[in-house]
Amino acid sequence: SQQGEEDPQALSIQEGENATMNCSYKTSINNLQWYRQNSGRGLVHLILIRSNEREKHSGRLRVTLDTSKKSSSLLITASRAADTASYFCATGINNDMRFGAGTRLTVKP
Amino acid sequence: KAGVTQTPRYLIKTRGQQVTLSCSPISGHRSVSWYQQTPGQGLQFLFEYFSETQRNKGNFPGRFSGRQFSNSRSEMNVSTLELGDSALYLCASSLGQQTINTEAFFGQGTRLTVV
């Protein structure tokens, strides 16, 4: 069973715009991770945010975590065509990592 | 440092056959997890191994099994293949005891097609 749910399912933007993806989860967590997957390939780790953190940055990525609302968001600023991919949040359930359905981001040049 | 290596990359099998997939983690990583990815079900957790011990198992039938060797390499086996087992099988390794607490590194996956 999946733990997180991403929203929206798909997002299409122009190069240079910002993209925001949201993740909601059901149970208490120790941390939450975001991953990117290019079409049909392996996942690449983006950011891990712990439950006692509210915000984390990595380059053009900004992740927020609101444990009271059981939600997280991933913001990609100044998007590029190379950011086109699926983005997944992952949380722990029964001590193993479970993924949401993902947001498919398309960045048009 | 070599990444996570999964072999084979592509596989076509017939219903009823069995298949073994292999995963070599990053050197020094002792935790290996397996996931099944399909368009309909998304990424589903299969199992997690640490130091040759299965720590967790997802909600899959007994036809799905796995193991981890002393060098941390892992294999998963699917017996009596069904059409619905067609999927991308992903392996991930991590440095910590539990994948959820650390960054996981994924292989490129094995694309299994059952005909």
XYZ file of N, CA and C in Angstrom:
672
model
N 0.851 -1.184 0.000
C 0.000 0.000 0.000
C 0.891 1.240 0.000
N 0.380 2.327 -0.605
C 1.164 3.524 -0.686
C 0.874 4.392 0.521
N 1.854 5.197 0.884
C 1.710 6.055 2.047
C 1.419 7.480 1.621
N 2.197 7.987 0.674
C 2.034 9.371 0.277
C 1.208 9.494 -0.985
N 0.612 10.657 -1.132
C -0.125 10.955 -2.354
C 0.321 12.308 -2.863
N 0.781 12.331 -4.124
C 1.228 13.596 -4.684
C 0.091 14.300 -5.415
N 0.222 15.592 -5.452
C -0.788 16.420 -6.108
C -0.057 17.610 -6.728
N -0.284 17.980 -7.989
C -1.206 17.301 -8.910
C -0.592 16.027 -9.494
N -1.375 15.282 -10.233
C -0.846 14.094 -10.899
C 0.051 14.488 -12.054
N -0.288 15.578 -12.707
C 0.507 16.052 -13.836
C 0.554 17.571 -13.810
N 1.675 18.111 -14.271
C 1.895 19.548 -14.253
C 2.704 19.916 -15.484
N 2.227 20.898 -16.226
C 2.937 21.331 -17.422
C 3.201 22.826 -17.320
N 4.463 23.218 -17.442
C 4.820 24.626 -17.307
C 5.825 25.014 -18.385
N 6.069 26.302 -18.492
C 7.070 26.809 -19.420
C 8.421 26.916 -18.711
N 9.467 26.768 -19.484
C 10.813 26.926 -18.944
C 10.922 28.289 -18.260
N 11.568 28.306 -17.102
C 11.729 29.550 -16.367
C 10.689 29.749 -15.277
N 9.552 29.071 -15.404
C 8.514 29.177 -14.373
C 8.873 28.295 -13.183
N 8.158 28.519 -12.087
C 8.327 27.671 -10.896
C 7.306 26.542 -10.917
N 7.694 25.413 -10.355
C 6.794 24.268 -10.264
C 6.650 23.869 -8.804
N 5.413 23.682 -8.375
C 5.157 23.252 -6.997
C 4.377 21.953 -7.002
N 4.891 20.978 -6.254
C 4.230 19.693 -6.116
C 3.990 19.440 -4.632
N 2.872 18.802 -4.341
C 2.508 18.562 -2.955
C 2.411 17.074 -2.666
N 2.651 16.744 -1.417
C 2.583 15.358 -0.978
C 1.846 15.314 0.351
N 0.841 14.462 0.435
C 0.155 14.266 1.710
C 0.367 12.821 2.140
N 0.462 12.608 3.434
C 0.692 11.259 3.949
C -0.229 10.999 5.123
N -0.257 9.746 5.571
C -1.304 9.358 6.505
C -0.836 9.166 7.943
N 0.363 8.635 8.120
C 0.804 8.316 9.478
C 1.958 9.215 9.895
N 2.268 9.188 11.174
C 3.403 9.977 11.656
C 4.694 9.488 11.014
N 5.604 10.407 10.779
C 6.843 10.061 10.099
C 8.057 10.545 10.882
N 9.196 9.934 10.609
C 10.474 10.450 11.120
C 11.099 11.400 10.118
N 10.892 11.073 8.853
C 11.391 11.958 7.806
C 10.638 11.686 6.504
N 10.872 12.527 5.542
C 10.217 12.406 4.236
C 11.266 12.700 3.172
N 11.201 11.951 2.094
C 12.183 12.150 1.031
C 11.474 12.453 -0.286
N 12.169 13.154 -1.142
C 11.701 13.403 -2.510
C 12.700 12.801 -3.480
N 12.136 12.154 -4.524
C 12.942 11.539 -5.561
C 12.445 11.978 -6.932
N 13.326 11.913 -7.898
C 12.986 12.217 -9.288
C 13.247 10.971 -10.126
N 12.394 10.761 -11.126
C 12.587 9.641 -12.027
C 12.392 10.112 -13.461
N 13.439 9.967 -14.237
C 13.311 10.209 -15.664
C 12.706 8.960 -16.295
N 12.061 9.126 -17.399
C 11.212 8.104 -17.988
C 11.822 6.715 -17.975
N 11.179 5.802 -17.230
C 11.568 4.403 -17.251
C 12.922 4.086 -16.669
N 13.460 5.007 -15.873
C 14.787 4.775 -15.304
C 14.721 4.724 -13.783
N 15.884 4.595 -13.156
C 15.917 4.548 -11.702
C 15.616 5.896 -11.085
N 15.337 5.878 -9.790
C 15.025 7.104 -9.070
C 16.302 7.769 -8.577
N 16.258 9.074 -8.517
C 17.389 9.854 -8.013
C 16.931 10.629 -6.788
N 17.687 10.502 -5.721
C 17.340 11.184 -4.475
C 17.538 12.687 -4.614
N 16.563 13.453 -4.131
C 16.655 14.914 -4.194
C 16.928 15.498 -2.804
N 16.023 15.245 -1.889
C 16.134 15.853 -0.552
C 15.511 14.930 0.490
N 16.116 14.893 1.660
C 15.520 14.240 2.827
C 15.273 15.332 3.857
N 14.045 15.412 4.356
C 13.712 16.393 5.385
C 13.196 15.646 6.611
N 13.725 15.980 7.761
C 13.366 15.269 8.995
C 12.129 15.914 9.609
N 11.490 15.178 10.475
C 10.209 15.643 11.024
C 10.352 16.890 11.881
N 11.562 17.167 12.375
C 11.750 18.378 13.181
C 12.232 19.560 12.339
N 12.273 19.380 11.023
C 12.647 20.458 10.119
C 11.399 20.960 9.398
N 11.381 22.245 9.092
C 10.208 22.820 8.414
C 10.506 23.143 6.961
N 11.784 23.387 6.673
C 12.132 23.776 5.317
C 13.569 23.359 5.035
N 13.804 22.988 3.763
C 15.152 22.617 3.381
C 15.379 23.023 1.929
N 16.602 23.454 1.633
C 16.919 23.914 0.289
C 18.059 23.080 -0.278
N 18.014 22.910 -1.611
C 19.135 22.304 -2.316
C 19.136 22.864 -3.722
N 20.035 23.796 -3.968
C 20.070 24.430 -5.282
C 18.756 25.112 -5.601
N 18.119 24.719 -6.696
C 16.828 25.322 -7.090
C 15.642 24.629 -6.431
N 15.903 23.707 -5.543
C 14.824 22.961 -4.888
C 14.595 23.501 -3.481
N 13.302 23.601 -3.142
C 12.927 23.977 -1.779
C 11.835 23.019 -1.334
N 12.051 22.392 -0.204
C 11.070 21.461 0.348
C 10.584 21.991 1.679
N 9.275 21.928 1.878
C 8.696 22.284 3.177
C 7.985 21.073 3.742
N 7.868 21.054 5.040
C 7.190 19.958 5.727
C 6.299 20.529 6.814
N 5.048 20.142 6.794
C 4.097 20.540 7.828
C 3.541 19.274 8.460
N 4.106 18.890 9.586
C 3.695 17.631 10.210
C 2.292 17.705 10.795
N 1.836 18.905 11.127
C 0.476 19.031 11.671
C -0.563 18.748 10.593
N -0.232 19.071 9.357
C -1.143 18.817 8.238
C -0.764 17.547 7.493
N 0.306 16.903 7.933
C 0.803 15.702 7.264
C 0.972 15.967 5.771
N 1.736 17.006 5.475
C 1.937 17.351 4.066
C 3.319 17.952 3.846
N 3.779 17.840 2.620
C 5.068 18.398 2.219
C 4.904 18.972 0.818
N 5.741 19.930 0.506
C 5.718 20.465 -0.850
C 7.143 20.563 -1.380
N 7.253 20.382 -2.684
C 8.530 20.521 -3.383
C 8.377 21.646 -4.388
N 9.223 22.643 -4.274
C 9.226 23.769 -5.203
C 10.493 23.719 -6.030
N 10.332 23.759 -7.343
C 11.469 23.861 -8.250
C 11.407 25.246 -8.868
N 12.410 26.053 -8.624
C 12.409 27.406 -9.162
C 13.141 27.453 -10.500
N 12.752 28.426 -11.311
C 13.404 28.650 -12.605
C 13.592 27.337 -13.355
N 12.484 26.659 -13.606
C 12.548 25.309 -14.174
C 13.220 25.284 -15.547
N 13.773 24.125 -15.859
C 14.464 23.891 -17.127
C 13.838 22.678 -17.802
N 14.043 22.552 -19.094
C 13.511 21.393 -19.810
C 14.024 20.096 -19.200
N 15.251 20.119 -18.689
C 15.848 18.929 -18.089
C 15.166 18.515 -16.785
N 14.320 19.375 -16.232
C 13.570 19.023 -15.013
C 12.369 18.146 -15.332
N 12.073 17.956 -16.617
C 10.967 17.090 -17.016
C 11.205 15.689 -16.493
N 10.298 15.219 -15.646
C 10.462 13.933 -14.975
C 9.240 13.693 -14.104
N 9.213 12.542 -13.456
C 8.213 12.281 -12.429
C 8.855 12.480 -11.069
N 8.101 13.064 -10.162
C 8.612 13.366 -8.826
C 7.788 12.622 -7.786
N 8.490 11.956 -6.885
C 7.825 11.130 -5.883
C 8.240 11.555 -4.485
N 7.276 11.521 -3.576
C 7.629 11.649 -2.172
C 7.638 10.244 -1.573
N 8.460 10.066 -0.565
C 8.575 8.759 0.077
C 8.587 8.947 1.584
N 7.803 8.145 2.261
C 7.757 8.209 3.717
C 7.877 6.806 4.280
N 8.116 6.732 5.563
C 8.275 5.422 6.184
C 6.974 4.885 6.722
N 6.735 3.638 6.500
C 5.610 2.949 7.119
C 6.115 1.565 7.500
N 5.905 1.194 8.747
C 6.459 -0.072 9.242
C 7.948 -0.159 8.976
N 8.627 0.958 9.073
C 10.083 1.025 8.920
C 10.573 0.733 7.514
N 9.718 0.713 6.520
C 10.214 0.641 5.153
C 9.681 1.832 4.367
N 10.307 2.088 3.231
C 10.030 3.308 2.477
C 8.937 3.050 1.452
N 7.901 3.874 1.510
C 6.782 3.737 0.583
C 6.647 5.029 -0.221
N 6.304 4.865 -1.488
C 6.213 5.998 -2.399
C 4.769 6.333 -2.741
N 4.565 7.607 -3.067
C 3.287 8.026 -3.606
C 3.232 7.730 -5.087
N 2.131 8.136 -5.711
C 1.911 7.858 -7.135
C 2.723 8.783 -8.034
N 3.195 9.877 -7.493
C 4.057 10.754 -8.266
C 3.344 11.872 -8.992
N 4.111 12.924 -9.273
C 3.643 14.033 -10.110
C 4.487 14.028 -11.364
N 3.830 14.016 -12.505
C 4.534 14.044 -13.782
C 4.698 15.498 -14.188
N 5.925 16.005 -14.188
C 6.214 17.391 -14.532
C 6.764 17.459 -15.954
N 6.159 18.315 -16.755
C 6.656 18.581 -18.110
C 7.034 20.053 -18.186
N 8.271 20.321 -18.549
C 8.736 21.696 -18.709
C 8.982 21.927 -20.190
N 8.211 22.840 -20.746
C 8.286 23.096 -22.187
C 9.296 24.188 -22.471
N 10.167 23.976 -23.446
C 11.195 24.979 -23.749
C 10.610 26.199 -24.453
N 33.131 5.782 -7.727
C 32.408 4.718 -7.030
C 31.285 4.228 -7.933
N 31.239 2.919 -8.177
C 30.206 2.367 -9.040
C 28.850 2.495 -8.353
N 27.813 2.696 -9.195
C 26.465 2.811 -8.656
C 25.849 1.446 -8.450
N 24.556 1.445 -8.223
C 23.815 0.199 -8.054
C 23.635 -0.435 -9.424
N 23.986 -1.694 -9.520
C 23.921 -2.399 -10.797
C 22.860 -3.476 -10.751
N 21.954 -3.410 -11.706
C 20.913 -4.433 -11.796
C 21.077 -5.193 -13.114
N 20.979 -6.497 -13.007
C 21.044 -7.324 -14.211
C 19.961 -8.383 -14.172
N 19.413 -8.767 -15.339
C 19.639 -8.094 -16.614
C 18.834 -6.799 -16.693
N 19.010 -6.013 -17.714
C 18.227 -4.783 -17.870
C 16.848 -5.068 -18.444
N 16.793 -6.036 -19.334
C 15.518 -6.397 -19.965
C 15.387 -7.912 -19.971
N 14.152 -8.354 -19.833
C 13.895 -9.783 -19.753
C 12.495 -10.062 -20.277
N 12.380 -11.078 -21.107
C 11.059 -11.522 -21.565
C 10.904 -12.974 -21.148
N 9.822 -13.246 -20.432
C 9.551 -14.597 -19.948
C 8.127 -14.990 -20.325
N 7.892 -16.289 -20.271
C 6.567 -16.824 -20.566
C 5.834 -17.114 -19.263
N 4.531 -16.975 -19.302
C 3.708 -17.298 -18.124
C 4.063 -18.677 -17.590
N 4.152 -18.779 -16.285
C 4.455 -20.056 -15.655
C 5.941 -20.273 -15.377
N 6.782 -19.523 -16.077
C 8.215 -19.658 -15.826
C 8.591 -18.938 -14.539
N 9.847 -19.089 -14.165
C 10.352 -18.333 -13.033
C 11.505 -17.449 -13.501
N 11.817 -16.444 -12.696
C 12.860 -15.504 -13.083
C 13.653 -15.077 -11.853
N 14.932 -14.830 -12.049
C 15.792 -14.325 -10.975
C 16.440 -13.030 -11.428
N 16.285 -12.004 -10.609
C 16.876 -10.702 -10.902
C 17.990 -10.437 -9.891
N 19.014 -9.753 -10.351
C 20.172 -9.530 -9.486
C 20.417 -8.046 -9.250
N 20.934 -7.736 -8.078
C 21.232 -6.358 -7.709
C 22.549 -6.311 -6.952
N 23.480 -5.522 -7.449
C 24.739 -5.299 -6.742
C 24.726 -3.891 -6.173
N 24.744 -3.752 -4.851
C 24.650 -2.414 -4.244
C 25.981 -1.666 -4.362
N 25.934 -0.416 -3.987
C 27.146 0.384 -3.914
C 28.052 -0.216 -2.848
N 29.336 -0.225 -3.135
C 30.291 -0.808 -2.212
C 30.158 -0.168 -0.831
N 30.037 -1.010 0.186
C 29.892 -0.500 1.553
C 28.455 -0.402 2.024
N 27.509 -0.434 1.104
C 26.090 -0.396 1.483
C 25.646 -1.804 1.872
N 24.963 -1.891 3.005
C 24.519 -3.204 3.462
C 23.009 -3.378 3.411
N 22.311 -2.303 3.083
C 20.856 -2.358 3.007
C 20.428 -2.338 1.542
N 19.575 -3.283 1.185
C 19.060 -3.367 -0.190
C 17.550 -3.514 -0.133
N 16.865 -2.724 -0.944
C 15.405 -2.793 -1.046
C 15.016 -3.048 -2.485
N 13.876 -3.682 -2.649
C 13.342 -3.963 -3.978
C 11.951 -3.349 -4.105
N 11.674 -2.847 -5.322
C 10.375 -2.248 -5.611
C 9.895 -2.724 -6.973
N 8.590 -2.840 -7.085
C 7.964 -3.130 -8.365
C 7.243 -1.869 -8.827
N 7.456 -1.482 -10.075
C 6.783 -0.292 -10.589
C 5.962 -0.650 -11.819
N 4.678 -0.375 -11.750
C 3.764 -0.579 -12.877
C 2.954 0.686 -13.069
N 2.448 0.904 -14.285
C 1.629 2.106 -14.524
C 0.395 2.167 -13.627
N -0.183 1.010 -13.337
C -1.423 1.005 -12.579
C -1.232 1.117 -11.078
N -0.217 0.469 -10.545
C -0.007 0.418 -9.091
C 1.100 1.325 -8.601
N 1.857 1.906 -9.494
C 2.955 2.770 -9.070
C 4.099 1.961 -8.484
N 4.813 2.595 -7.554
C 5.963 1.956 -6.912
C 5.493 1.191 -5.684
N 5.648 -0.103 -5.713
C 5.226 -0.953 -4.610
C 6.446 -1.593 -3.952
N 6.496 -1.514 -2.637
C 7.598 -2.076 -1.878
C 7.507 -3.604 -1.858
N 8.637 -4.256 -2.173
C 8.684 -5.720 -2.154
C 9.358 -6.250 -0.889
N 10.638 -5.972 -0.733
C 11.370 -6.380 0.479
C 12.543 -5.463 0.735
N 13.039 -5.585 1.973
C 14.249 -4.885 2.368
C 15.130 -5.868 3.118
N 16.431 -5.843 2.766
C 17.402 -6.711 3.413
C 18.505 -5.875 4.042
N 18.993 -6.360 5.152
C 20.146 -5.749 5.802
C 20.983 -6.867 6.387
N 22.259 -6.905 6.016
C 23.176 -7.938 6.506
C 22.570 -9.333 6.403
N 22.094 -9.650 5.216
C 21.583 -10.985 4.848
C 20.252 -11.331 5.501
N 19.657 -10.401 6.234
C 18.386 -10.678 6.919
C 17.272 -9.851 6.282
N 16.164 -10.494 6.023
C 15.018 -9.758 5.501
C 14.379 -8.993 6.639
N 14.356 -7.670 6.512
C 13.823 -6.833 7.577
C 12.328 -6.588 7.409
N 11.915 -6.434 6.188
C 10.508 -6.127 5.924
C 10.101 -6.742 4.607
N 8.816 -7.015 4.490
C 8.285 -7.568 3.254
C 6.987 -6.852 2.941
N 6.798 -6.510 1.693
C 5.572 -5.855 1.265
C 4.460 -6.866 1.057
N 3.342 -6.359 0.596
C 2.149 -7.177 0.435
C 2.131 -7.857 -0.932
N 3.006 -8.813 -1.099
C 3.092 -9.568 -2.338
C 2.941 -11.053 -2.021
N 2.446 -11.823 -3.000
C 2.274 -13.267 -2.747
C 3.607 -13.966 -2.566
N 3.545 -15.184 -2.053
C 4.741 -15.956 -1.767
C 5.561 -16.298 -3.002
N 4.996 -16.070 -4.191
C 5.773 -16.313 -5.412
C 6.975 -15.373 -5.519
N 6.904 -14.296 -4.786
C 7.991 -13.315 -4.780
C 8.879 -13.593 -3.569
N 10.133 -13.831 -3.837
C 11.067 -14.089 -2.746
C 12.391 -13.410 -3.050
N 13.196 -13.312 -2.036
C 14.484 -12.680 -2.245
C 15.496 -13.190 -1.252
N 16.727 -12.760 -1.445
C 17.769 -13.074 -0.481
C 18.917 -12.101 -0.661
N 19.738 -12.055 0.344
C 20.923 -11.208 0.285
C 22.123 -12.040 0.695
N 23.213 -11.845 -0.022
C 24.418 -12.624 0.235
C 25.367 -11.858 1.162
N 26.410 -12.541 1.577
C 27.345 -11.937 2.536
C 28.069 -10.725 1.942
N 28.144 -10.616 0.637
C 28.778 -9.441 0.023
C 27.748 -8.343 -0.262
N 26.565 -8.481 0.284
C 25.446 -7.537 0.180
C 24.705 -7.594 -1.148
N 25.217 -8.324 -2.108
C 24.469 -8.504 -3.350
C 23.144 -9.184 -3.032
N 22.135 -8.832 -3.816
C 20.800 -9.369 -3.538
C 20.198 -9.932 -4.815
N 19.365 -10.903 -4.643
C 18.592 -11.461 -5.755
C 17.136 -11.507 -5.349
N 16.267 -11.356 -6.345
C 14.862 -11.627 -6.100
C 14.386 -12.623 -7.145
N 13.480 -13.451 -6.720
C 12.980 -14.512 -7.569
C 11.457 -14.420 -7.637
N 10.949 -14.608 -8.827
C 9.497 -14.688 -8.989
C 9.192 -16.011 -9.673
N 8.405 -16.828 -9.017
C 8.064 -18.129 -9.586
C 6.672 -18.070 -10.208
N 6.393 -19.026 -11.065
C 5.087 -19.145 -11.709
C 4.606 -17.779 -12.201
N 5.349 -17.206 -13.118
C 5.076 -15.856 -13.585
C 3.675 -15.697 -14.154
N 3.096 -14.533 -13.857
C 1.782 -14.164 -14.384
C 1.956 -12.910 -15.239
N 0.981 -12.678 -16.118
C 1.059 -11.503 -16.984
C 1.181 -10.221 -16.152
N 0.513 -10.197 -15.009
C 0.523 -9.018 -14.154
C 1.854 -8.744 -13.481
N 2.796 -9.660 -13.620
C 4.124 -9.441 -13.037
C 4.996 -8.601 -13.956
N 4.503 -8.309 -15.144
C 5.243 -7.432 -16.057
C 5.397 -6.069 -15.398
N 6.630 -5.634 -15.262
C 6.879 -4.395 -14.519
C 8.343 -4.024 -14.623
N 8.638 -2.839 -14.113
C 10.023 -2.430 -13.901
C 10.363 -2.757 -12.454
N 11.382 -3.555 -12.245
C 11.797 -3.928 -10.896
C 13.032 -3.118 -10.533
N 12.901 -2.362 -9.471
C 13.963 -1.457 -9.052
C 14.583 -1.924 -7.752
N 15.879 -1.795 -7.697
C 16.633 -2.122 -6.498
C 17.279 -0.839 -5.990
N 17.328 -0.700 -4.685
C 17.967 0.473 -4.084
C 18.872 0.030 -2.951
N 19.999 0.708 -2.809
C 20.868 0.408 -1.682
C 21.077 1.668 -0.849
N 21.345 1.465 0.421
C 21.606 2.599 1.291
C 22.632 2.201 2.338
N 23.220 3.251 2.927
C 24.300 3.022 3.884
C 23.759 2.597 5.240
N 22.604 3.133 5.602
C 22.066 2.877 6.928
C 21.337 1.561 7.017
N 20.864 1.289 8.201
C 20.141 0.036 8.440
C 18.755 0.073 7.851
N 18.179 1.266 7.772
C 16.830 1.390 7.242
C 16.814 2.422 6.117
N 16.316 2.018 4.982
C 16.326 2.888 3.808
C 15.584 4.185 4.063
N 14.548 4.150 4.856
C 13.734 5.340 5.049
C 14.511 6.439 5.771
N 15.531 6.079 6.511
C 16.265 7.073 7.291
C 17.470 7.659 6.588
N 17.777 7.144 5.420
C 18.951 7.636 4.694
C 18.640 7.741 3.207
N 19.528 8.395 2.492
C 19.393 8.515 1.045
C 19.533 7.133 0.411
N 18.617 6.815 -0.488
C 18.672 5.547 -1.205
C 19.171 5.790 -2.618
N 19.995 4.891 -3.079
C 20.546 4.969 -4.433
C 19.925 3.837 -5.255
N 19.320 4.205 -6.360
C 18.598 3.237 -7.166
C 19.399 2.795 -8.383
N 19.182 1.538 -8.758
C 19.690 1.049 -10.021
C 18.769 1.477 -11.151
N 19.142 1.130 -12.378
C 18.353 1.508 -13.555
C 17.143 0.601 -13.736
N 17.107 -0.489 -12.989
C 15.944 -1.362 -13.050
C 16.080 -2.492 -14.049
N 15.258 -3.500 -13.840
C 15.105 -4.598 -14.782
C 13.678 -4.542 -15.312
N 13.563 -4.432 -16.623
C 12.226 -4.402 -17.248
C 11.845 -5.831 -17.581
N 10.872 -6.367 -16.848
C 10.397 -7.730 -17.059
C 9.088 -7.695 -17.834
N 9.047 -8.452 -18.909
C 7.819 -8.603 -19.688
C 7.435 -10.065 -19.666
N 6.223 -10.339 -19.252
C 5.709 -11.710 -19.220
C 4.690 -11.852 -20.345
N 4.917 -12.840 -21.192
C 4.023 -13.026 -22.357
C 3.318 -14.374 -22.290
